[in-house]
CSV table of C-alpha atoms in Angstrom, one decimal:
chain,number,residue,atom,x,y,z
A,1033,MET,CA,16.0,-0.5,12.8
A,1034,GLN,CA,13.4,0.5,14.9
A,1035,VAL,CA,14.6,2.5,17.7
A,1036,ILE,CA,11.3,3.9,19.0
A,1037,PRO,CA,8.9,1.3,20.5
A,1038,PRO,CA,5.6,1.2,18.3
A,1039,ALA,CA,3.4,2.6,20.6
A,1040,LEU,CA,5.4,5.6,21.8
A,1041,GLU,CA,5.9,6.3,18.2
A,1042,ARG,CA,2.2,6.5,17.4
A,1043,LEU,CA,1.7,8.9,20.4
A,1044,ILE,CA,4.4,10.8,19.2
A,1045,ILE,CA,2.9,11.4,15.7
A,1046,ASP,CA,-0.5,11.8,17.3
A,1047,LEU,CA,0.6,14.7,19.6
A,1048,THR,CA,2.6,16.5,16.3
A,1049,ARG,CA,-1.0,16.4,15.1
A,1050,LEU,CA,-2.0,19.0,17.7
A,1051,PRO,CA,-1.4,23.1,16.7
A,1052,GLY,CA,2.0,24.5,17.9
A,1053,ILE,CA,3.3,21.2,18.8
A,1054,GLY,CA,6.3,19.9,16.7
A,1055,GLN,CA,8.6,16.7,16.8
A,1056,LYS,CA,10.6,17.7,19.5
A,1057,THR,CA,8.2,18.8,21.9
A,1058,ALA,CA,5.7,15.7,21.0
A,1059,SER,CA,8.7,13.6,22.2
A,1060,ARG,CA,9.5,15.2,25.1
A,1061,LEU,CA,5.8,15.1,26.0
A,1062,ALA,CA,5.6,11.4,25.4
A,1063,LEU,CA,8.7,10.5,27.0
A,1064,TYR,CA,7.3,12.3,30.4
A,1065,LEU,CA,4.2,10.6,30.2
A,1066,LEU,CA,6.2,7.3,29.9
A,1067,ARG,CA,8.3,8.5,32.7
A,1068,ARG,CA,5.4,9.1,34.9
A,1069,PRO,CA,2.8,6.7,36.4
A,1070,ALA,CA,0.4,4.8,34.0
A,1071,ALA,CA,-2.2,6.5,36.1
A,1072,GLU,CA,-1.4,10.1,34.5
A,1073,ALA,CA,-1.5,8.9,30.6
A,1074,LEU,CA,-4.6,7.0,31.4
A,1075,HIS,CA,-6.5,9.9,32.9
A,1076,LEU,CA,-5.7,12.1,30.0
A,1077,SER,CA,-6.7,9.1,27.8
A,1078,THR,CA,-10.0,9.4,29.3
A,1079,SER,CA,-10.5,12.9,29.1
A,1080,LEU,CA,-9.9,13.1,25.7
A,1081,ALA,CA,-12.3,10.2,25.1
A,1082,GLU,CA,-15.0,11.8,27.0
A,1083,LEU,CA,-14.6,15.2,25.3
A,1084,HIS,CA,-16.9,14.9,22.4
A,1085,ALA,CA,-19.1,12.4,23.9
A,1086,SER,CA,-20.4,14.9,26.6
A,1087,ILE,CA,-20.1,18.3,24.8
A,1088,GLN,CA,-22.3,19.4,22.2
A,1089,LEU,CA,-23.1,22.9,20.6
A,1090,CYS,CA,-25.8,25.0,22.3
A,1091,SER,CA,-28.5,25.7,19.6
A,1092,ARG,CA,-29.1,29.2,20.4
A,1093,CYS,CA,-25.6,30.4,20.8
A,1094,PHE,CA,-23.5,27.8,19.4
A,1095,ALA,CA,-21.2,27.5,22.5
A,1096,PHE,CA,-19.7,24.1,23.6
A,1097,SER,CA,-21.9,22.7,26.2
A,1098,GLU,CA,-22.8,19.8,27.8
A,1099,ASN,CA,-26.5,21.0,28.0
A,1100,ASP,CA,-28.4,22.3,25.4
A,1101,PRO,CA,-29.3,25.5,26.0
A,1102,CYS,CA,-26.1,26.3,27.4
A,1103,GLN,CA,-26.1,27.2,31.0
A,1104,ILE,CA,-25.6,31.1,29.9
A,1105,CYS,CA,-28.6,31.0,27.6
A,1106,GLU,CA,-30.4,29.2,30.6
A,1107,ASP,CA,-29.7,32.0,32.9
A,1108,SER,CA,-32.4,34.3,33.5
A,1109,ARG,CA,-30.4,36.6,35.4
A,1110,ARG,CA,-28.4,37.6,32.0
A,1111,ASN,CA,-29.7,40.0,29.7
A,1112,ASP,CA,-30.8,38.1,26.5
A,1113,ARG,CA,-31.4,41.2,25.0
A,1114,LEU,CA,-28.0,41.9,24.5
A,1115,VAL,CA,-25.7,39.6,22.4
A,1116,CYS,CA,-22.1,39.6,22.4
A,1117,VAL,CA,-21.1,38.1,18.9
A,1118,VAL,CA,-17.6,36.4,19.0
A,1119,GLU,CA,-15.3,34.2,16.8
A,1120,ALA,CA,-14.6,31.4,19.2
A,1121,PRO,CA,-15.5,29.8,22.3
A,1122,GLY,CA,-12.2,30.9,23.6
A,1123,ASP,CA,-13.3,34.6,23.1
A,1124,LEU,CA,-16.3,34.0,25.0
A,1125,MET,CA,-14.2,32.4,28.0
A,1126,ALA,CA,-11.9,35.2,27.8
A,1127,ILE,CA,-14.8,37.8,28.2
A,1128,GLU,CA,-16.7,35.7,31.0
A,1129,LYS,CA,-13.6,35.9,32.9
A,1130,THR,CA,-13.7,39.9,33.3
A,1131,GLY,CA,-16.9,39.5,34.6
A,1132,SER,CA,-18.0,42.5,33.0
A,1133,PHE,CA,-20.4,41.4,30.5
A,1134,GLY,CA,-24.0,40.2,31.5
A,1135,GLY,CA,-25.4,39.8,28.2
A,1136,VAL,CA,-25.7,36.5,26.2
A,1137,TYR,CA,-23.2,35.3,23.2
A,1138,HIS,CA,-23.5,34.1,19.6
A,1139,ILE,CA,-21.0,32.2,18.4
A,1140,LEU,CA,-19.6,32.7,15.1
A,1141,HIS,CA,-16.9,29.6,15.1
A,1142,GLY,CA,-14.6,31.3,12.6
A,1143,VAL,CA,-13.8,34.6,10.5
A,1144,LEU,CA,-14.7,35.4,6.6
A,1145,ALA,CA,-12.0,34.1,5.0
A,1146,PRO,CA,-13.0,34.2,1.3
A,1147,MET,CA,-9.5,32.8,-0.2
A,1148,GLU,CA,-9.9,29.9,2.0
A,1149,GLY,CA,-13.7,29.4,0.9
A,1150,ILE,CA,-14.9,30.4,4.1
A,1151,GLY,CA,-18.1,32.6,3.3
A,1152,PRO,CA,-20.9,33.6,5.6
A,1153,ASP,CA,-22.6,30.0,5.1
A,1154,GLU,CA,-19.6,28.1,6.7
A,1155,LEU,CA,-20.0,30.4,9.8
A,1156,LYS,CA,-23.2,30.7,12.4
A,1157,ILE,CA,-23.9,34.2,10.5
A,1158,ARG,CA,-27.1,33.2,9.0
A,1159,GLU,CA,-28.3,32.0,12.5
A,1160,LEU,CA,-27.6,35.2,14.5
A,1161,PHE,CA,-29.5,37.1,11.6
A,1162,GLN,CA,-32.1,34.7,12.4
A,1163,ARG,CA,-31.9,35.5,16.1
A,1164,VAL,CA,-32.1,39.3,15.5
A,1165,ARG,CA,-35.1,38.7,13.3
A,1166,THR,CA,-37.0,36.4,15.8
A,1167,GLN,CA,-35.9,37.4,19.1
A,1168,GLU,CA,-36.4,40.7,20.8
A,1169,ILE,CA,-32.9,41.7,20.4
A,1170,GLU,CA,-31.8,45.4,21.7
A,1171,GLU,CA,-28.1,45.7,21.2
A,1172,ILE,CA,-25.4,43.4,19.4
A,1173,LEU,CA,-21.9,43.8,20.5
A,1174,VAL,CA,-19.6,42.8,18.0
A,1175,ALA,CA,-16.6,41.2,19.7
A,1176,THR,CA,-14.5,39.9,16.7
A,1177,SER,CA,-10.8,40.5,16.7
A,1178,SER,CA,-9.0,43.6,15.8
A,1179,THR,CA,-7.2,41.4,13.0
A,1180,VAL,CA,-7.8,41.9,9.4
A,1181,PRO,CA,-10.3,39.0,8.8
A,1182,GLY,CA,-11.9,40.0,12.5
A,1183,GLU,CA,-12.3,43.4,11.3
A,1184,ALA,CA,-13.6,42.3,7.7
A,1185,THR,CA,-16.1,39.8,9.7
A,1186,ALA,CA,-17.3,42.6,11.7
A,1187,SER,CA,-17.7,45.2,8.9
A,1188,TYR,CA,-19.8,42.6,6.8
A,1189,LEU,CA,-21.9,42.0,10.3
A,1190,ILE,CA,-22.3,45.4,10.8
A,1191,ASP,CA,-23.3,46.3,7.1
A,1192,TYR,CA,-26.1,43.5,7.1
A,1193,LEU,CA,-27.5,44.6,10.6
A,1194,ALA,CA,-27.8,48.2,9.5
A,1195,GLY,CA,-31.0,47.1,7.7
A,1196,MET,CA,-32.3,45.9,10.9
A,1197,PRO,CA,-34.0,47.6,14.3
A,1198,VAL,CA,-31.4,46.9,16.4
A,1199,LYS,CA,-28.2,48.9,18.2
A,1200,VAL,CA,-24.7,47.6,17.0
A,1201,THR,CA,-21.7,48.5,19.1
A,1202,ARG,CA,-18.1,47.2,18.9
A,1203,LEU,CA,-15.5,46.7,21.7
A,1204,ALA,CA,-13.3,49.6,22.7
A,1205,CYS,CA,-9.9,49.9,20.8
A,1206,GLY,CA,-7.1,51.9,22.5
A,1207,ILE,CA,-3.9,51.9,24.5
A,1208,PRO,CA,-3.9,48.6,26.7
A,1209,MET,CA,-4.2,49.5,30.6
A,1210,GLY,CA,-0.9,49.9,31.9
A,1211,MET,CA,0.8,50.7,28.7
A,1212,ASP,CA,3.4,53.5,28.2
A,1213,ILE,CA,2.3,55.4,25.2
A,1214,LYS,CA,5.5,55.8,23.7
A,1215,TYR,CA,5.7,52.0,23.3
A,1216,ALA,CA,2.0,51.4,21.6
A,1217,ASP,CA,2.0,50.9,18.0
A,1218,GLU,CA,1.4,53.5,15.5
A,1219,HIS,CA,-2.2,51.8,14.4
A,1220,THR,CA,-3.3,51.2,17.9
A,1221,LEU,CA,-2.0,55.1,19.2
A,1222,ALA,CA,-4.1,56.5,16.1
A,1223,ARG,CA,-7.1,54.4,17.0
A,1224,ALA,CA,-7.1,55.6,20.7
A,1225,VAL,CA,-7.1,59.0,19.4
A,1226,GLU,CA,-9.9,58.8,16.8
A,1227,SER,CA,-12.0,57.0,19.4
A,1228,ARG,CA,-10.9,59.7,22.3
A,1229,GLN,CA,-13.5,60.1,24.9
A,1230,ILE,CA,-15.3,63.1,26.4
A,1231,ILE,CA,-14.3,63.2,30.3
A,1232,ARG,CA,-16.2,66.6,30.6
B,846,MET,CA,-21.2,30.5,36.7
B,847,GLN,CA,-19.8,27.5,35.0
B,848,VAL,CA,-18.8,28.9,31.6
B,849,ILE,CA,-16.5,26.1,30.6
B,850,PRO,CA,-18.3,22.3,30.2
B,851,PRO,CA,-16.8,20.4,33.0
B,852,ALA,CA,-15.7,17.8,30.3
B,853,LEU,CA,-13.7,20.3,28.7
B,854,GLU,CA,-12.4,21.6,31.6
B,855,ARG,CA,-11.3,18.4,33.0
B,856,LEU,CA,-8.9,17.8,29.8
B,857,ILE,CA,-7.3,21.5,30.4
B,858,ILE,CA,-6.6,20.7,33.5
B,859,ASP,CA,-5.0,17.3,32.5
B,860,LEU,CA,-3.1,19.0,29.9
B,861,THR,CA,-1.8,22.0,32.2
B,862,ARG,CA,-0.4,18.8,34.1
B,863,LEU,CA,2.4,18.5,31.1
B,864,PRO,CA,5.3,20.6,31.1
B,865,GLY,CA,5.8,23.1,29.3
B,866,ILE,CA,2.0,23.3,28.7
B,867,GLY,CA,0.4,26.5,30.4
B,868,GLN,CA,-3.3,27.4,31.2
B,869,LYS,CA,-3.6,29.0,27.7
B,870,THR,CA,-1.8,26.4,25.6
B,871,ALA,CA,-4.1,23.9,27.0
B,872,SER,CA,-7.2,25.8,26.7
B,873,ARG,CA,-6.3,26.2,22.8
B,874,LEU,CA,-5.4,22.4,22.5
B,875,ALA,CA,-8.6,21.5,23.8
B,876,LEU,CA,-10.6,23.4,21.9
B,877,TYR,CA,-8.7,22.9,18.9
B,878,LEU,CA,-9.8,19.0,19.5
B,879,LEU,CA,-13.6,20.0,20.4
B,880,ARG,CA,-13.4,21.9,17.0
B,881,ARG,CA,-11.9,18.6,15.4
B,882,PRO,CA,-14.0,15.3,14.3
B,883,ALA,CA,-14.5,13.3,17.4
B,884,ALA,CA,-12.3,10.8,16.0
B,885,GLU,CA,-9.1,12.9,16.4
B,886,ALA,CA,-9.4,13.0,20.1
B,887,LEU,CA,-10.1,9.1,20.2
B,888,HIS,CA,-7.3,8.4,18.2
B,889,LEU,CA,-4.9,10.3,20.8
B,890,SER,CA,-6.9,9.1,23.9
B,891,THR,CA,-6.3,5.7,22.4
B,892,SER,CA,-2.5,6.1,22.0
B,893,LEU,CA,-2.3,7.3,25.5
B,894,ALA,CA,-4.0,4.4,26.9
B,895,GLU,CA,-1.7,1.8,25.2
B,896,LEU,CA,1.3,3.6,25.8
B,897,HIS,CA,2.4,2.1,29.4
B,898,ALA,CA,0.2,-1.0,28.6
B,899,SER,CA,2.7,-1.9,25.7
B,900,ILE,CA,6.4,-0.2,26.8
B,901,GLN,CA,8.2,-1.6,29.3
B,902,LEU,CA,12.0,-1.2,30.0
B,903,CYS,CA,14.8,-3.3,28.7
B,904,SER,CA,16.2,-5.5,31.4
B,905,ARG,CA,19.7,-5.1,29.9
B,906,CYS,CA,20.0,-1.5,29.0
B,907,PHE,CA,16.8,-0.1,30.6
B,908,ALA,CA,15.5,1.5,27.3
B,909,PHE,CA,11.9,1.8,26.8
B,910,SER,CA,10.8,-1.0,24.4
B,911,GLU,CA,7.8,-3.4,23.8
B,912,ASN,CA,10.1,-6.2,24.1
B,913,ASP,CA,12.6,-7.4,26.6
B,914,PRO,CA,15.5,-7.2,25.6
B,915,CYS,CA,14.8,-4.8,23.5
B,916,GLN,CA,15.6,-4.5,19.7
B,917,ILE,CA,19.0,-2.9,20.2
B,918,CYS,CA,20.2,-5.1,22.7
B,919,GLU,CA,18.8,-8.3,20.9
B,920,ASP,CA,20.7,-7.4,17.4
B,921,SER,CA,23.8,-9.2,16.8
B,922,ARG,CA,24.8,-6.5,14.3
B,923,ARG,CA,25.8,-4.4,17.3
B,924,ASN,CA,28.9,-4.0,19.3
B,925,ASP,CA,27.8,-5.3,22.9
B,926,ARG,CA,31.3,-4.8,24.0
B,927,LEU,CA,31.0,-0.9,23.5
B,928,VAL,CA,28.2,0.8,25.6
B,929,CYS,CA,27.0,4.5,25.6
B,930,VAL,CA,25.9,5.7,28.7
B,931,VAL,CA,23.1,8.2,28.5
B,932,GLU,CA,20.8,9.9,30.6
B,933,ALA,CA,17.6,9.5,29.0
B,934,PRO,CA,15.4,7.7,26.4
B,935,GLY,CA,15.3,10.8,24.2
B,936,ASP,CA,19.5,10.9,24.4
B,937,LEU,CA,19.4,7.6,23.1
B,938,MET,CA,16.9,8.3,20.0
B,939,ALA,CA,18.9,11.6,19.2
B,940,ILE,CA,22.2,9.4,18.9
B,941,GLU,CA,20.7,6.6,16.9
B,942,LYS,CA,18.9,9.1,14.6
B,943,THR,CA,23.1,10.2,14.0
B,944,GLY,CA,23.7,6.4,12.6
B,945,SER,CA,27.0,6.9,13.9
B,946,PHE,CA,27.1,4.8,16.7
B,947,GLY,CA,27.1,0.8,16.4
B,948,GLY,CA,27.5,0.0,20.0
B,949,VAL,CA,24.4,-0.8,22.6
B,950,TYR,CA,23.5,1.5,25.3
B,951,HIS,CA,22.7,1.9,28.9
B,952,ILE,CA,20.2,4.6,30.1
B,953,LEU,CA,20.8,6.1,33.7
B,954,HIS,CA,17.2,7.8,33.7
B,955,GLY,CA,18.3,10.8,35.3
B,956,VAL,CA,21.5,12.8,36.6
B,957,LEU,CA,23.0,12.9,39.9
B,958,ALA,CA,21.1,15.6,41.9
B,959,PRO,CA,22.2,15.5,45.5
B,960,MET,CA,20.3,18.3,46.7
B,961,GLU,CA,16.9,16.8,45.3
B,962,GLY,CA,17.9,13.6,46.8
B,963,ILE,CA,18.7,11.6,43.7
B,964,GLY,CA,22.1,9.7,44.3
B,965,PRO,CA,23.6,6.7,42.6
B,966,ASP,CA,20.8,4.6,44.1
B,967,GLU,CA,17.9,6.4,42.7
B,968,LEU,CA,19.7,5.6,38.9
B,969,LYS,CA,20.6,2.9,37.1
B,970,ILE,CA,24.2,3.0,38.1
B,971,ARG,CA,24.8,0.2,40.1
B,972,GLU,CA,23.2,-1.7,37.2
B,973,LEU,CA,25.8,-0.4,35.0
B,974,PHE,CA,28.9,-1.4,37.3
B,975,GLN,CA,27.3,-4.7,37.5
B,976,ARG,CA,27.0,-4.9,33.5
B,977,VAL,CA,30.9,-3.9,33.4
B,978,ARG,CA,31.5,-6.5,36.3
B,979,THR,CA,29.8,-9.2,34.6
B,980,GLN,CA,29.7,-9.0,30.7
B,981,GLU,CA,32.7,-8.4,28.4
B,982,ILE,CA,32.6,-4.8,27.7
B,983,GLU,CA,35.7,-2.9,26.5
B,984,GLU,CA,34.3,0.8,26.3
B,985,ILE,CA,32.4,2.8,28.1
B,986,LEU,CA,31.5,6.0,26.1
B,987,VAL,CA,30.1,8.7,28.9
B,988,ALA,CA,27.2,10.5,26.9
B,989,THR,CA,25.7,12.7,29.8
B,990,SER,CA,25.1,16.3,28.8
B,991,SER,CA,27.6,18.7,29.2
B,992,THR,CA,25.5,20.5,31.7
B,993,VAL,CA,26.5,20.9,35.5
B,994,PRO,CA,24.8,18.0,36.3
B,995,GLY,CA,25.5,16.0,33.7
B,996,GLU,CA,29.2,16.6,34.1
B,997,ALA,CA,29.2,15.8,37.8
B,998,THR,CA,27.4,12.4,36.9
B,999,ALA,CA,30.2,11.8,34.2
B,1000,SER,CA,32.8,12.6,36.9
B,1001,TYR,CA,31.3,10.2,39.3
B,1002,LEU,CA,31.1,7.5,36.8
B,1003,ILE,CA,34.9,8.1,35.4
B,1004,ASP,CA,36.1,7.8,38.8
B,1005,TYR,CA,34.4,4.7,39.7
B,1006,LEU,CA,35.0,3.1,36.3
B,1007,ALA,CA,39.1,3.9,36.8
B,1008,GLY,CA,39.2,0.7,39.0
B,1009,MET,CA,38.1,-1.6,36.5
B,1010,PRO,CA,39.4,-2.8,33.5
B,1011,VAL,CA,37.5,-1.0,30.7
B,1012,LYS,CA,38.4,1.9,28.5
B,1013,VAL,CA,36.5,5.1,29.2
B,1014,THR,CA,35.3,7.7,26.8
B,1015,ARG,CA,33.6,10.7,26.7
B,1016,LEU,CA,31.6,12.7,23.5
B,1017,ALA,CA,33.8,15.2,22.3
B,1018,CYS,CA,33.3,19.0,23.2
B,1019,GLY,CA,33.5,22.1,20.7
B,1020,ILE,CA,32.3,24.0,17.8
B,1021,PRO,CA,29.0,23.0,16.5
B,1022,MET,CA,29.6,22.4,13.0
B,1023,GLY,CA,29.0,25.2,10.8
B,1024,MET,CA,29.2,27.8,13.7
B,1025,ASP,CA,31.0,30.9,13.3
B,1026,ILE,CA,33.9,30.9,15.9
B,1027,LYS,CA,33.1,34.3,17.0
B,1028,TYR,CA,29.8,33.3,18.2
B,1029,ALA,CA,30.7,30.3,20.4
B,1030,ASP,CA,30.6,30.7,23.9
B,1031,GLU,CA,34.0,31.2,26.0
B,1032,HIS,CA,33.4,27.9,27.7
B,1033,THR,CA,32.7,26.2,24.2
B,1034,LEU,CA,35.9,27.9,22.3
B,1035,ALA,CA,38.2,27.1,25.3
B,1036,ARG,CA,37.5,23.7,25.4
B,1037,ALA,CA,37.7,23.2,22.0
B,1038,VAL,CA,41.5,24.7,22.4
B,1039,GLU,CA,42.0,22.5,24.8
B,1040,SER,CA,40.9,19.3,23.1
B,1041,ARG,CA,42.4,20.4,19.7
B,1042,GLN,CA,43.1,17.6,17.4
B,1043,ILE,CA,46.4,16.8,15.6
B,1044,ILE,CA,45.7,16.8,11.9
B,1045,ARG,CA,49.6,15.7,10.7
């Protein structure tokens, strides 16, 4: 007995393919769209259809962009001698939102994960070294996540870059702003003590 | 500074319009689709475009269906003298999944919410009474949720149906299967005691 109309079921199946969307959430979303005016589902449909058609990778920094080079790489007010290396486009967006970075980026599109067969060649690491060799870069800010694979990727980059005439920096690790010290986990607290800053 | 490509931003905005999807989840989903082959986003796009085009409301029970009447109403093996009244199509799917109901349905498409201006005329309540008057219905199983608005809607229906020659039943409330009694909330436990069943 087919209880769910096939068109609804197809949408539910497609939605469950998205990360973090299970069967129940997918059903809820699909039924919501069915209850709302058709224009809403069509609008979302159009946005999805246009996504890949109008976005490509910037050939310099590998950010997603509608132009090549991307607007950040093209912007003459930005310091292209300071390159921030991030794992993914979402990290670039998070750093841009802070408004505290005036350099350019290099997106790795992942982290090293030898167990899953992801080595340096699967990421944009070769391209990063190429940029360091061919462009006048003064500083590489390694801004991978402070997770185990993020740290491993950072170590790999830092080791390799040691042989090149470029300053290498890392995002500061420590107590999050506004956090009570007694609630900080011990690894973070240990790192905050080790990286303590001289005030005067 | 436009950091996010417009096509990506449009998709993120459209996704945040969905219930339970915030800014962060929308960004994560959109970036996921961008990283995956274009075919995946296009597939989802097509499913969304086809949703409203191929689904309508069954004119008898008001379920979403690709045919009118829907497959359940059309099925001669089902008992059309037993009508289960539910709030929404998702409830119908949940009951169908159990395989323990052999009657037909009537979907109200909401619950009474006078504060939000949702009265009987905004739901398919008039149509339910019309069915009771014109079809040979023996039993109405009121299967609204055991929430405050669900119970209020049930009370309204039960009061109105009292004047009609039809048996009215309600889903049993009690301890969920497999639950330890000491963890049941007191309202559920009180209801389970009041509705205790005679074994012998």
